[in-house]
Tab-separated table of C-alpha atoms and ligand atoms in Angstrom:
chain	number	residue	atom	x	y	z
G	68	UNK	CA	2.838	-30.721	22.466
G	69	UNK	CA	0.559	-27.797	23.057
G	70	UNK	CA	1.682	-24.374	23.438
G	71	UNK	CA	0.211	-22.129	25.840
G	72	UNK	CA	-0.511	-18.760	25.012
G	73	UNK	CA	0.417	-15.998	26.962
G	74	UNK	CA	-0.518	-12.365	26.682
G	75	UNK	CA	1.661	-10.082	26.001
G	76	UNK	CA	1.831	-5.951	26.262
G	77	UNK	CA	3.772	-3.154	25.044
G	78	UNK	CA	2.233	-0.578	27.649
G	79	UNK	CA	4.338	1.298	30.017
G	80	UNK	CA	2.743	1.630	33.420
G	81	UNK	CA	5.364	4.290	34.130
G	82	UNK	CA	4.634	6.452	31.344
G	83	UNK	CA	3.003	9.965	31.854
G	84	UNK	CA	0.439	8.453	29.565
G	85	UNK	CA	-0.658	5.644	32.136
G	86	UNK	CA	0.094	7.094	35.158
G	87	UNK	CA	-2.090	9.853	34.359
G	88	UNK	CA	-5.283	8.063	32.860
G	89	UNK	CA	-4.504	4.211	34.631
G	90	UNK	CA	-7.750	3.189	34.425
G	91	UNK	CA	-8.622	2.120	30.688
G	92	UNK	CA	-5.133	0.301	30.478
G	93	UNK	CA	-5.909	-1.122	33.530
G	94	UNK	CA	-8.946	-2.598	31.954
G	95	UNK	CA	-6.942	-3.980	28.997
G	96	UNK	CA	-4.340	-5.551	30.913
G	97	UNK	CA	-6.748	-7.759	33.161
G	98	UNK	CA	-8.729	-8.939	30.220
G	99	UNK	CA	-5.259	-9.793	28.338
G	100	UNK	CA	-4.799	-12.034	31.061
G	101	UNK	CA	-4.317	-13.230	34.611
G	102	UNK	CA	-0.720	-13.046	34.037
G	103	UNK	CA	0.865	-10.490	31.272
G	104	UNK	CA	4.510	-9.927	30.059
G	105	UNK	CA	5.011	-6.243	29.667
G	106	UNK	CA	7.801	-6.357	26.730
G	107	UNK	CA	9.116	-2.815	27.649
G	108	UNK	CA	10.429	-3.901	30.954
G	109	UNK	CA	11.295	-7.941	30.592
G	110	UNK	CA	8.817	-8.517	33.439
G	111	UNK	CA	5.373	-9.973	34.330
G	112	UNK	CA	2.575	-8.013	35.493
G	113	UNK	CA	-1.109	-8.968	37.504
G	114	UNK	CA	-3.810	-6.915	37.216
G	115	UNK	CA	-6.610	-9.111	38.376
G	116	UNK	CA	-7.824	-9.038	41.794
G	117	UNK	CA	-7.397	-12.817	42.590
G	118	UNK	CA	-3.816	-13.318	41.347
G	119	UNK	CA	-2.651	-9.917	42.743
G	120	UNK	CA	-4.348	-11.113	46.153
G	121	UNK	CA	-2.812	-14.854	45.867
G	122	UNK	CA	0.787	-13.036	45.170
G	123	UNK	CA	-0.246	-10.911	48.288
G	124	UNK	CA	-0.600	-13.784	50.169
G	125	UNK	CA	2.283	-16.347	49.555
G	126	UNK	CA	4.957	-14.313	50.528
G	127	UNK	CA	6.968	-17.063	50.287
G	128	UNK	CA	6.788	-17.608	46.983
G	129	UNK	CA	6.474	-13.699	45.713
G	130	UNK	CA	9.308	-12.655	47.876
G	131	UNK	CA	10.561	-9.033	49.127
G	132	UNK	CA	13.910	-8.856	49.912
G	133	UNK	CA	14.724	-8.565	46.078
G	134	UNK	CA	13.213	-5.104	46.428
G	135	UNK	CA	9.240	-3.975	45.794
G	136	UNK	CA	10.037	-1.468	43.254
G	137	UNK	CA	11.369	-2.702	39.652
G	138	UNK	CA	15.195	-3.216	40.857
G	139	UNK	CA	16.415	-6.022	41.360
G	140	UNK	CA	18.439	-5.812	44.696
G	141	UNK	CA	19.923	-9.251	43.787
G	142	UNK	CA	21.355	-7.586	40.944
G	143	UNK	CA	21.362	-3.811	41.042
G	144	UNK	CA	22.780	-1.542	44.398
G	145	UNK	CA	19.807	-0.552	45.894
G	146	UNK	CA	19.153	3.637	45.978
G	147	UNK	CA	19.708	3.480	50.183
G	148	UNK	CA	20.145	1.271	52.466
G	149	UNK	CA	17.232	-1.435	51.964
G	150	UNK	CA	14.113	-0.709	54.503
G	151	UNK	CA	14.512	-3.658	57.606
G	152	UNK	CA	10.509	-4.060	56.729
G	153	UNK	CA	8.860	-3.569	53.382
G	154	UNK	CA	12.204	-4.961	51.492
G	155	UNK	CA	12.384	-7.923	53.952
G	156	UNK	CA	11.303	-11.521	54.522
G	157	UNK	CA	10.762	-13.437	57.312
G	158	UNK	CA	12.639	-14.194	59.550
G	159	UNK	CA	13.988	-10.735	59.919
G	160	UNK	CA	10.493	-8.631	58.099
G	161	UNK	CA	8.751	-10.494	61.092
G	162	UNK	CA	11.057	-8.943	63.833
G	163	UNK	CA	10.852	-5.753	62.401
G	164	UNK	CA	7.076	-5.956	61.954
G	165	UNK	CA	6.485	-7.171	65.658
G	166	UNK	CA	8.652	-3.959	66.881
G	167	UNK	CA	6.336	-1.296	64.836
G	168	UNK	CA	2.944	-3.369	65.393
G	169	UNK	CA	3.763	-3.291	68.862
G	170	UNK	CA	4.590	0.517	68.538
G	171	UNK	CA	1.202	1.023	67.069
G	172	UNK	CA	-0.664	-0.780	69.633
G	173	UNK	CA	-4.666	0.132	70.245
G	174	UNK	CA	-4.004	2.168	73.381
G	175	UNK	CA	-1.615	4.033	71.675
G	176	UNK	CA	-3.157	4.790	68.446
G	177	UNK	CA	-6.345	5.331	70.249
G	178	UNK	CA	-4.255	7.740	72.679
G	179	UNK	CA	-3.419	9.910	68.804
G	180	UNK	CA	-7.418	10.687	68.754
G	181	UNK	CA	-7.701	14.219	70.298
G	182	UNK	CA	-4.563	15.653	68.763
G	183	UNK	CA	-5.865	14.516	65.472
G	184	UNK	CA	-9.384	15.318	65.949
G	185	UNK	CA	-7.793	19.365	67.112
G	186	UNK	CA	-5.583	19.534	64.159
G	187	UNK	CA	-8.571	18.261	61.992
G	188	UNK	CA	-11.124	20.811	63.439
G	189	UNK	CA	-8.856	23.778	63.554
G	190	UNK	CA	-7.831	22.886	59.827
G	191	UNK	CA	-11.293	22.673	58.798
G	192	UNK	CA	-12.468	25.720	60.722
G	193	UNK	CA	-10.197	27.590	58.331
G	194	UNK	CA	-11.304	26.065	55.311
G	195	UNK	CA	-14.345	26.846	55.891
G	196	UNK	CA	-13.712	30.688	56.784
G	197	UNK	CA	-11.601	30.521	53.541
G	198	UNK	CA	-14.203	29.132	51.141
G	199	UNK	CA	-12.108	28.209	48.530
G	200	UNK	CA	-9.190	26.604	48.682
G	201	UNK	CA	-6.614	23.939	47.515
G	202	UNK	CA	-7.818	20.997	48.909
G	203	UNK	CA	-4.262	19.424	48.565
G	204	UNK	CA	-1.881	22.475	50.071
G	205	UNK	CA	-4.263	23.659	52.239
G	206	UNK	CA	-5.703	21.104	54.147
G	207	UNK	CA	-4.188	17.472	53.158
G	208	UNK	CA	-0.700	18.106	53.341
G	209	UNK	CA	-0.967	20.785	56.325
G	210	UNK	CA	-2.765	17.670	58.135
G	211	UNK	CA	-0.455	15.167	57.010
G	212	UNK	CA	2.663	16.967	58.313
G	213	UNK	CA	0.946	18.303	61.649
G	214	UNK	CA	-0.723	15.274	62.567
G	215	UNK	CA	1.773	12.758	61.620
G	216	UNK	CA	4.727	14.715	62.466
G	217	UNK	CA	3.271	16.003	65.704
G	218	UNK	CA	2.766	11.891	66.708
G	219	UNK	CA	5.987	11.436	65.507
G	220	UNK	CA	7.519	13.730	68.376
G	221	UNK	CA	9.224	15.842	65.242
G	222	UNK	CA	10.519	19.384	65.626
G	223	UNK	CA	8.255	21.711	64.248
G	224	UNK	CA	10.889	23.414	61.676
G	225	UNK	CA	11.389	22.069	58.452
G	226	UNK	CA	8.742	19.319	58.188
G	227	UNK	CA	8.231	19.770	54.492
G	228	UNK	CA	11.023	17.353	54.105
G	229	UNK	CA	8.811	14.482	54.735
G	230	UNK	CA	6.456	15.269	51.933
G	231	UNK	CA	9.861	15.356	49.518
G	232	UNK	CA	11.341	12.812	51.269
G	233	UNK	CA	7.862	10.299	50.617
G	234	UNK	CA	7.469	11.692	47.058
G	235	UNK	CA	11.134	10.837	46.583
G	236	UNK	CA	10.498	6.880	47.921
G	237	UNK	CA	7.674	6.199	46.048
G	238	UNK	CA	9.030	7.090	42.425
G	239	UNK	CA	11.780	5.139	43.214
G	240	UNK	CA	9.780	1.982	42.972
G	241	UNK	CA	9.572	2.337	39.236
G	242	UNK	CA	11.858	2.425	36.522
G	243	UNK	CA	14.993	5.061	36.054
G	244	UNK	CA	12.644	7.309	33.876
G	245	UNK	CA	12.076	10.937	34.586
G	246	UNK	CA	10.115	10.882	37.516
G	247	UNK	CA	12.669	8.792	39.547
G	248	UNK	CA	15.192	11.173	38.157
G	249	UNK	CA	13.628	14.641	38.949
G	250	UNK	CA	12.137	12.665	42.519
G	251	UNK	CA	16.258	11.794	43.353
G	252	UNK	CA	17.916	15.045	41.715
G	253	UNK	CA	19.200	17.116	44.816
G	254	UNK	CA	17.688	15.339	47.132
G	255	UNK	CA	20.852	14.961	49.668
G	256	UNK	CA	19.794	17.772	52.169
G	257	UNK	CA	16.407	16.004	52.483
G	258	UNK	CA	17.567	12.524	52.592
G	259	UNK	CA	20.213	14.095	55.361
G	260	UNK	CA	17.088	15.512	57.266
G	261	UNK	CA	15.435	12.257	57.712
G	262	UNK	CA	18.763	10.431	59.087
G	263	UNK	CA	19.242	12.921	61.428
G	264	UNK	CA	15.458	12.931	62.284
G	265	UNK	CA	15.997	9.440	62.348
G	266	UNK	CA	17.796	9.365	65.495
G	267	UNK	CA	16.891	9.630	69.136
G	268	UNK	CA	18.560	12.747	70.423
G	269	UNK	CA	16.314	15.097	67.554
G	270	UNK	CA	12.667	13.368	68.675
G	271	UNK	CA	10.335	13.903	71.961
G	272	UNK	CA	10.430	11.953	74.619
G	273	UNK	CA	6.373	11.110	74.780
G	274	UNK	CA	6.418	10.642	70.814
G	275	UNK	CA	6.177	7.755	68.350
G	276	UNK	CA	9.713	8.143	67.094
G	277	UNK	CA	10.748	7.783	71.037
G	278	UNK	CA	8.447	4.953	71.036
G	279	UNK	CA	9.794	2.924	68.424
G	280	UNK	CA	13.302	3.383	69.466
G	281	UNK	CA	12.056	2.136	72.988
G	282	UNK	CA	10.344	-0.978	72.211
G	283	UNK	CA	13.228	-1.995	69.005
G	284	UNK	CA	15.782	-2.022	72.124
G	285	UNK	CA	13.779	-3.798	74.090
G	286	UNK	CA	13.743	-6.456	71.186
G	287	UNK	CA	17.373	-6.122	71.003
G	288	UNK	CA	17.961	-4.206	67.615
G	289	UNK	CA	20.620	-2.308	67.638
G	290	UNK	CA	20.428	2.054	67.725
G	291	UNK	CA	20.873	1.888	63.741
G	292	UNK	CA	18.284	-0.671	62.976
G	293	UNK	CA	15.544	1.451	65.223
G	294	UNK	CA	16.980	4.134	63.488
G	295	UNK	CA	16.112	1.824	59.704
G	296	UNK	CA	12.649	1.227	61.048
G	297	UNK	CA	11.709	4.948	61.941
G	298	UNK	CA	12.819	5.879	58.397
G	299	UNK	CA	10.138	3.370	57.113
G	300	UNK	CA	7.261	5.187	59.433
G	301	UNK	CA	8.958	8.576	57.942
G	302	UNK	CA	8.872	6.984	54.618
G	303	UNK	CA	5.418	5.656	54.299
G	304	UNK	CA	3.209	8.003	56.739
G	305	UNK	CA	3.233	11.319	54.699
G	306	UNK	CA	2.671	10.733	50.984
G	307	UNK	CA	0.000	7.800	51.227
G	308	UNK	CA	-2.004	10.259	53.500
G	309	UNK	CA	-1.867	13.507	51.825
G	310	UNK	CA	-3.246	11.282	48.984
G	311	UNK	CA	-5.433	9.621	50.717
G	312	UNK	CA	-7.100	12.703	51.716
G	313	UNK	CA	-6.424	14.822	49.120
G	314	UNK	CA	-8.742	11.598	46.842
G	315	UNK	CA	-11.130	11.461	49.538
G	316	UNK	CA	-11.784	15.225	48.431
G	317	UNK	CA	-11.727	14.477	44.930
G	318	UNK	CA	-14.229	11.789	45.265
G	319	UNK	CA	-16.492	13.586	47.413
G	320	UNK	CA	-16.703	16.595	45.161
G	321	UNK	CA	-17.242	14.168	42.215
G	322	UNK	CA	-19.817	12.770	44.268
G	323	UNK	CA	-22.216	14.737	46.295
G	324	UNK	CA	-24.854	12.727	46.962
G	325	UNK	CA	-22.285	10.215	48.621
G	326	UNK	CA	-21.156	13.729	50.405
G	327	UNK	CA	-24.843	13.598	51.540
G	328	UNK	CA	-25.111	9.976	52.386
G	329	UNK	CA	-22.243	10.314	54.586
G	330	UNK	CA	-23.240	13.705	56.028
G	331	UNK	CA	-26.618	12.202	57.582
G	332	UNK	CA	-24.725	9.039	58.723
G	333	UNK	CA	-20.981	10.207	60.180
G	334	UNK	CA	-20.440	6.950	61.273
G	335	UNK	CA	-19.658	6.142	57.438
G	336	UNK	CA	-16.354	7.849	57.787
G	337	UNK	CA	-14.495	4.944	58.160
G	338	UNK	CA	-15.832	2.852	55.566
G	339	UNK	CA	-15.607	5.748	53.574
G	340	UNK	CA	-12.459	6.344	53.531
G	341	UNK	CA	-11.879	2.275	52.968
G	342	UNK	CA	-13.695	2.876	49.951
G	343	UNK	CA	-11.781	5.767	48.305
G	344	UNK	CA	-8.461	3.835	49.218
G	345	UNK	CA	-10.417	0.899	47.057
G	346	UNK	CA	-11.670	3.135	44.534
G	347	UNK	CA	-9.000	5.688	43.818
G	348	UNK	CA	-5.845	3.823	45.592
G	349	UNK	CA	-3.113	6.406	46.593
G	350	UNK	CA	-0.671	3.361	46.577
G	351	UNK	CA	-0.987	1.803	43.004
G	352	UNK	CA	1.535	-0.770	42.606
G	353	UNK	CA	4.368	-2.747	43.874
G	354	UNK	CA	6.305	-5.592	43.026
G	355	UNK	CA	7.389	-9.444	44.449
G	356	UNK	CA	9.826	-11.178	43.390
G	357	UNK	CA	9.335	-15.097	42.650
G	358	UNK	CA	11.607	-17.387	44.665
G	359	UNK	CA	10.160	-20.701	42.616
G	360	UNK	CA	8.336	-21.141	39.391
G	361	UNK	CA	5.204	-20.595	39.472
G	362	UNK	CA	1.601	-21.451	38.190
G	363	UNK	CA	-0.197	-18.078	37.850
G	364	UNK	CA	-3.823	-18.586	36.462
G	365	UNK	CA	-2.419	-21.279	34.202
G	366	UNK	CA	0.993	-19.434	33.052
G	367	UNK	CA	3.941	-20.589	34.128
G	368	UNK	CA	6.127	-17.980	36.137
G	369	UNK	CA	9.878	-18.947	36.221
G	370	UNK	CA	11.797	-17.900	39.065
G	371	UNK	CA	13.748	-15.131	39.963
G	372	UNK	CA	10.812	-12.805	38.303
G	373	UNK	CA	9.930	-9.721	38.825
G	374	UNK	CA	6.458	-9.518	39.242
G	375	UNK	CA	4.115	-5.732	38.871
G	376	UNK	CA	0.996	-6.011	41.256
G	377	UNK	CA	-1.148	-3.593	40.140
G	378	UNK	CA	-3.109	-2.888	43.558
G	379	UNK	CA	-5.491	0.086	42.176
G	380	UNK	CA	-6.743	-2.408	39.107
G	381	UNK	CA	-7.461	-5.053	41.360
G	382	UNK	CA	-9.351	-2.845	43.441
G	383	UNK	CA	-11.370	-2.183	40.091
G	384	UNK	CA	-11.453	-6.088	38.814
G	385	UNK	CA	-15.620	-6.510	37.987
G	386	UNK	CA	-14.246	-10.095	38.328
G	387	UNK	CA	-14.287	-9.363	42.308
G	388	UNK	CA	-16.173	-6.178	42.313
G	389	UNK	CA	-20.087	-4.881	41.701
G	390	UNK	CA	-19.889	-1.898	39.644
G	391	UNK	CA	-16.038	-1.104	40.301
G	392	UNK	CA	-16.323	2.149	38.888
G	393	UNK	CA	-18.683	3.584	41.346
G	394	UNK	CA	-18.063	5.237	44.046
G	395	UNK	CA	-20.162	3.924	47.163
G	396	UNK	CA	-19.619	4.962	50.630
G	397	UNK	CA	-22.011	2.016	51.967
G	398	UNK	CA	-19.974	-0.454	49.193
G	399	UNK	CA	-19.126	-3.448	51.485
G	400	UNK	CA	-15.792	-2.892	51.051
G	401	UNK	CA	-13.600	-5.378	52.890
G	402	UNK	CA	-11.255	-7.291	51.127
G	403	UNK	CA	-9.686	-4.044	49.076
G	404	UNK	CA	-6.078	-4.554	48.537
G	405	UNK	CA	-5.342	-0.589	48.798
G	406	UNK	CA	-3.471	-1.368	52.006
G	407	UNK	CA	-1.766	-4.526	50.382
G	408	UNK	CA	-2.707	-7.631	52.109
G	409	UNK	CA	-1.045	-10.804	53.616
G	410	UNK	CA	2.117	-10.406	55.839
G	411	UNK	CA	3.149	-7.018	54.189
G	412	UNK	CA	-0.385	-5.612	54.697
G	413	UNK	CA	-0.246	-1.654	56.192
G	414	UNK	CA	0.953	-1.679	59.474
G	415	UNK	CA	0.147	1.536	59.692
G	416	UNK	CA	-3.058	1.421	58.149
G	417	UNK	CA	-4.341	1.378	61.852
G	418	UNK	CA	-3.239	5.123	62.313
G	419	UNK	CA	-4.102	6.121	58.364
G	420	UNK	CA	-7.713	5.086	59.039
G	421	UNK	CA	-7.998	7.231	62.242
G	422	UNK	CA	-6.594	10.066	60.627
G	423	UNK	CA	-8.994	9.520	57.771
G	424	UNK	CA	-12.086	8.845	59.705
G	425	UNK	CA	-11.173	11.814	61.994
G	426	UNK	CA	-10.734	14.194	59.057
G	427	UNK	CA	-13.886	13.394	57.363
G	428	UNK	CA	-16.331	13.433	60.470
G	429	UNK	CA	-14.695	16.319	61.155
G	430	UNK	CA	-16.016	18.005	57.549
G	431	UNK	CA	-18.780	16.284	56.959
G	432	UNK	CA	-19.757	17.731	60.709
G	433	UNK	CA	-19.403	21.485	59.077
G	434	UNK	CA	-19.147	21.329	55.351
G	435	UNK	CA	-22.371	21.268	53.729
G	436	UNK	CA	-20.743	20.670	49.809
G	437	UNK	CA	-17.881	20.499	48.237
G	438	UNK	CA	-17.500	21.498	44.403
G	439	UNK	CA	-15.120	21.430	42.358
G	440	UNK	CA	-13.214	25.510	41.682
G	441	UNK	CA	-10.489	24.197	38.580
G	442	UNK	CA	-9.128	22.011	37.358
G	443	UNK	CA	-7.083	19.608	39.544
G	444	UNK	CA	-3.510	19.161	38.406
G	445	UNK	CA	-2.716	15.214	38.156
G	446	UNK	CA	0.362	14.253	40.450
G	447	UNK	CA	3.011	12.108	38.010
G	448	UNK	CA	4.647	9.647	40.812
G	449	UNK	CA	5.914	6.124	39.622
G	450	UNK	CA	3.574	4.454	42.381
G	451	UNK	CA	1.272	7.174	43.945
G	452	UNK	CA	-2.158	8.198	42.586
G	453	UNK	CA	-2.758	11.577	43.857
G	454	UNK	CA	-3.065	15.480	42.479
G	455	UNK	CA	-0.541	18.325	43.329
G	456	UNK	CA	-3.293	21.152	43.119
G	457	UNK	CA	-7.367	20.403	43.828
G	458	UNK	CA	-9.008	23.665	43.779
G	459	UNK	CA	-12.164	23.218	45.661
G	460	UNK	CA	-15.218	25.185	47.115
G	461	UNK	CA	-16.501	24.344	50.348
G	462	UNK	CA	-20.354	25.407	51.641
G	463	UNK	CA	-21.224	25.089	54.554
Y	144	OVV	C1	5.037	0.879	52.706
Y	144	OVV	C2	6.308	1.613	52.559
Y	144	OVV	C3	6.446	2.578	51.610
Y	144	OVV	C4	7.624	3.232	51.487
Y	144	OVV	C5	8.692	2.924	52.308
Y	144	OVV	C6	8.594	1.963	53.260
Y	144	OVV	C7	7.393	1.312	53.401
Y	144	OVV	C8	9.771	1.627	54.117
Y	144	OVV	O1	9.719	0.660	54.847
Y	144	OVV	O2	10.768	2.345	54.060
C-alpha cells in the first residue's frame, strides 16, 4: 500500500507575523504543496492559483453556507445573523445574488459616474493644495465613505461607522485571536447603526439602499431579508475600497515609472487598478467548506473541511503568473482572483472598479508624482491587506 505524503505547516496565517509580511510564507506554503494542513488550526489550506481557482469554481463541492471565515456555522453560533449572500448556497445565494446584480445594473452603476468623478476631483484638488498628506485618512477613506455612502442614499452624520463596521466583518473571518477580539470589543453602537441604517425609513428615496429594498420586494423577500442584503453592500463596500485605494497609492509611490506609464495613457486606470487588486489584494483570504471528499492536486480532502483560500498568494503563484512580484500596469491581468471568482465572484466589483478607475484618472490627470513622506503603518486585519497611515507627497 503506498502512502501519500502530504505537507504539512505549523504557520499561522493569522498571526501579526504573517499578516504583516504574507508574502515569503506565502511562497513556502505553495511550494509545500497544492494542498497543506496547517496543524495550528486542524484545517487545510490552498495557496496555489489553480486549486484556489478550482475551489472558486465548484461551489458545490467547496460550499458556503458553513460560513467563509474559520467557524464552522454547522457547529459554532455564528457572530450575527449569517449574510443571505456570501454565507449562502444556491438555491437561496442565487436569489439573493439576482436581487443585488439586478440592483447594480449598467445603467445604474454607469448613472454613479459624475458623483464619483466630483467627489474624486474635489478630493484630489485638496490633496494637491495640501501637498502632503495621509494617503489613507485623507483621501481613501474620505472617498470611500462619500462616494459609497452618498450612492447608498446614507445620512451624512455618522458615516464613520461603516469603516468600523467593515473592519469589524472582515477580522471576523479568522480565528478568535486578538484582532477579532479588539475588531468585536464595543462594537454594539456600531453594529446598532448599521441595522437601523439598514432599514428603509433612514435611506433616500433615489439611492442604492432604496434601490435594493425596491427590487428584493419585487422578488418577494420579505422587509428583513432586504434589510440582510443591504447589510452585505454596507458590509463589503467600505473596507475593500479604502484598501483598494489606499494600495493603489502604495504601489504607485513604490512605482513611479508605472505612475508615468499610466499618466501618458489614462485609459490604463482600469487595468490598473485590476492589477493592484492582483498584486497587493485588499481581500486576502476566505474559506469553503467541503460538502464531499475531495481530490485536491492528488490529496485527498475529506468532507466537512474547512478549507483557507489564500486569494493574495494565488494572485502571486509564478505557476500562473510572469514575474508575480512586479508590479505592471499593462500586465494582462485577467483571470486575478482578487475579486474571488465563480458564483461568489464580487458583485460589486462592477461599482469598486468605477470608483477605482475614476479615482486614479482623476490623479493621474493632476498629480505629477507621488513619493513616499514615512513610513506607512501596516493595517493588522484577519482578512484585509491594507495600511492605517500612508504618509505621502504629491507633485504636481
Ligand atoms: C464579500 C463580503 C464581505 C463581507 C461581508 C459580506 C460580503 C456580506 O455579505 O455580509
Amino acid at each position: 500500500m503506498s502512502t501519500v505524503q502530504i505537507a504539512s505547516s505549523d504557520l499561522d496565517p493569522f498571526s501579526d507575523e504573517f499578516l504583516a509580511e504574507p508574502y515569503e510564507p506565502h511562497r513556502h506554503l505553495r511550494d509545500a504543496g497544492p494542498v497543506v494542513w496547517l496543524e495550528k488550526y486542524g484545517l487545510w489550506a490552498m495557496a496555489r492559483y489553480a486549486e484556489v481557482r478550482a475551489a472558486l469554481s465548484d461551489a458545490e463541492t467547496y460550499c458556503s453556507s458553513a460560513g467563509v471565515g474559520i467557524s464552522d456555522f454547522r457547529r459554532e453560533k455564528p457572530w450575527r445573523v449569517p449574510s443571505l449572500l456570501l454565507e449562502a448556497d444556491p438555491p437561496e445565494h442565487t436569489r439573493a445574488r439576482a436581487v443585488i446584480s439586478k440592483a447594480l445594473s449598467p445603467a445604474t452603476v454607469r448613472g454613479l459616474r459624475d458623483n464619483f468623478r466630483a467627489t474624486a476631483d474635489k478630493l484630489v484638488d485638496e490633496v494637491v493644495a495640501a501637498g502632503e498628506l495621509d494617503a489613507i485618512a485623507d483621501f481613501a477613506t474620505r472617498f470611500a465613505l462619500t462616494a459609497f455612502a452618498d450612492a447608498v442614499g446614507l445620512p451624512a452624520a455618522e458615516r464613520e461607522n461603516l469603516h468600523s463596521y467593515g473592519n469589524m466583518v472582515f477580522n471576523t473571518f479568522g480565528p478568535r485571536n486578538h484582532l477579532f477580539e479588539e475588531a468585536v470589543a464595543g462594537a454594539g453602537p456600531v453594529r446598532e447603526w448599521i441595522d437601523a441604517h439598514c432599514q428603509p425609513d433612514l435611506l433616500a428615496p433615489d439611492g442604492l439602499g432604496m434601490r435594493i429594498h425596491r427590487i428584493a420586494a419585487e422578488h418577494g423577500l420579505s422587509t428583513s431579508d432586504s434589510a440582510l442584503l443591504l447589510r452585505s453592500f454596507l458590509s463589503a463596500g467600505v473596507d475593500t475600497t479604502v484598501h483598494s485605494l489606499g494600495n493603489a497609492i502604495f504601489c504607485f509611490a513604490e512605482n513611479p515609472a508605472e505612475w508615468d506609464a499610466l499618466r501618458a495613457e489614462p485609459a490604463l486606470a482600469r487595468t490598473a487598478l485590476d492589477e493592484v487588486i492582483r498584486y497587493e489584494s485588499p481581500v486576502q483570504t476566505f474559506f469553503r467548506t467541503t460538502t464531499r471528499e475531495v481530490d485536491a492536486g492528488g490529496v485527498r480532502v475529506p468532507a466537512g473541511a474547512k478549507v483557507l483560500l489564500f486569494l493574495g498568494s494565488a494572485n502571486r503563484d509564478p505557476r500562473h503568473w510572469d514575474a508575480p512580484d512586479r508590479f505592471s500596469v499593462r500586465r494582462r491581468v485577467a483571470g486575478h482572483v482578487g475579486f474571488g471568482f465563480g458564483i461568489h465572484a464580487c458583485v460589486g466589483a462592477v461599482m469598486a472598479r468605477l470608483e477605482g478607475e475614476i479615482v486614479l484618472a482623476s490623479m493621474a490627470e493632476r498629480i505629477g508624482r507621488i513619493e513616499p513622506a514615512g513610513k506607512p503603518r501596516r493595517l493588522l486585519n484577519n482578512t484585509l491587506r491594507g495600511r492605517t497611515h500612508l504618509p505621502v507627497r504629491v507633485v504636481v
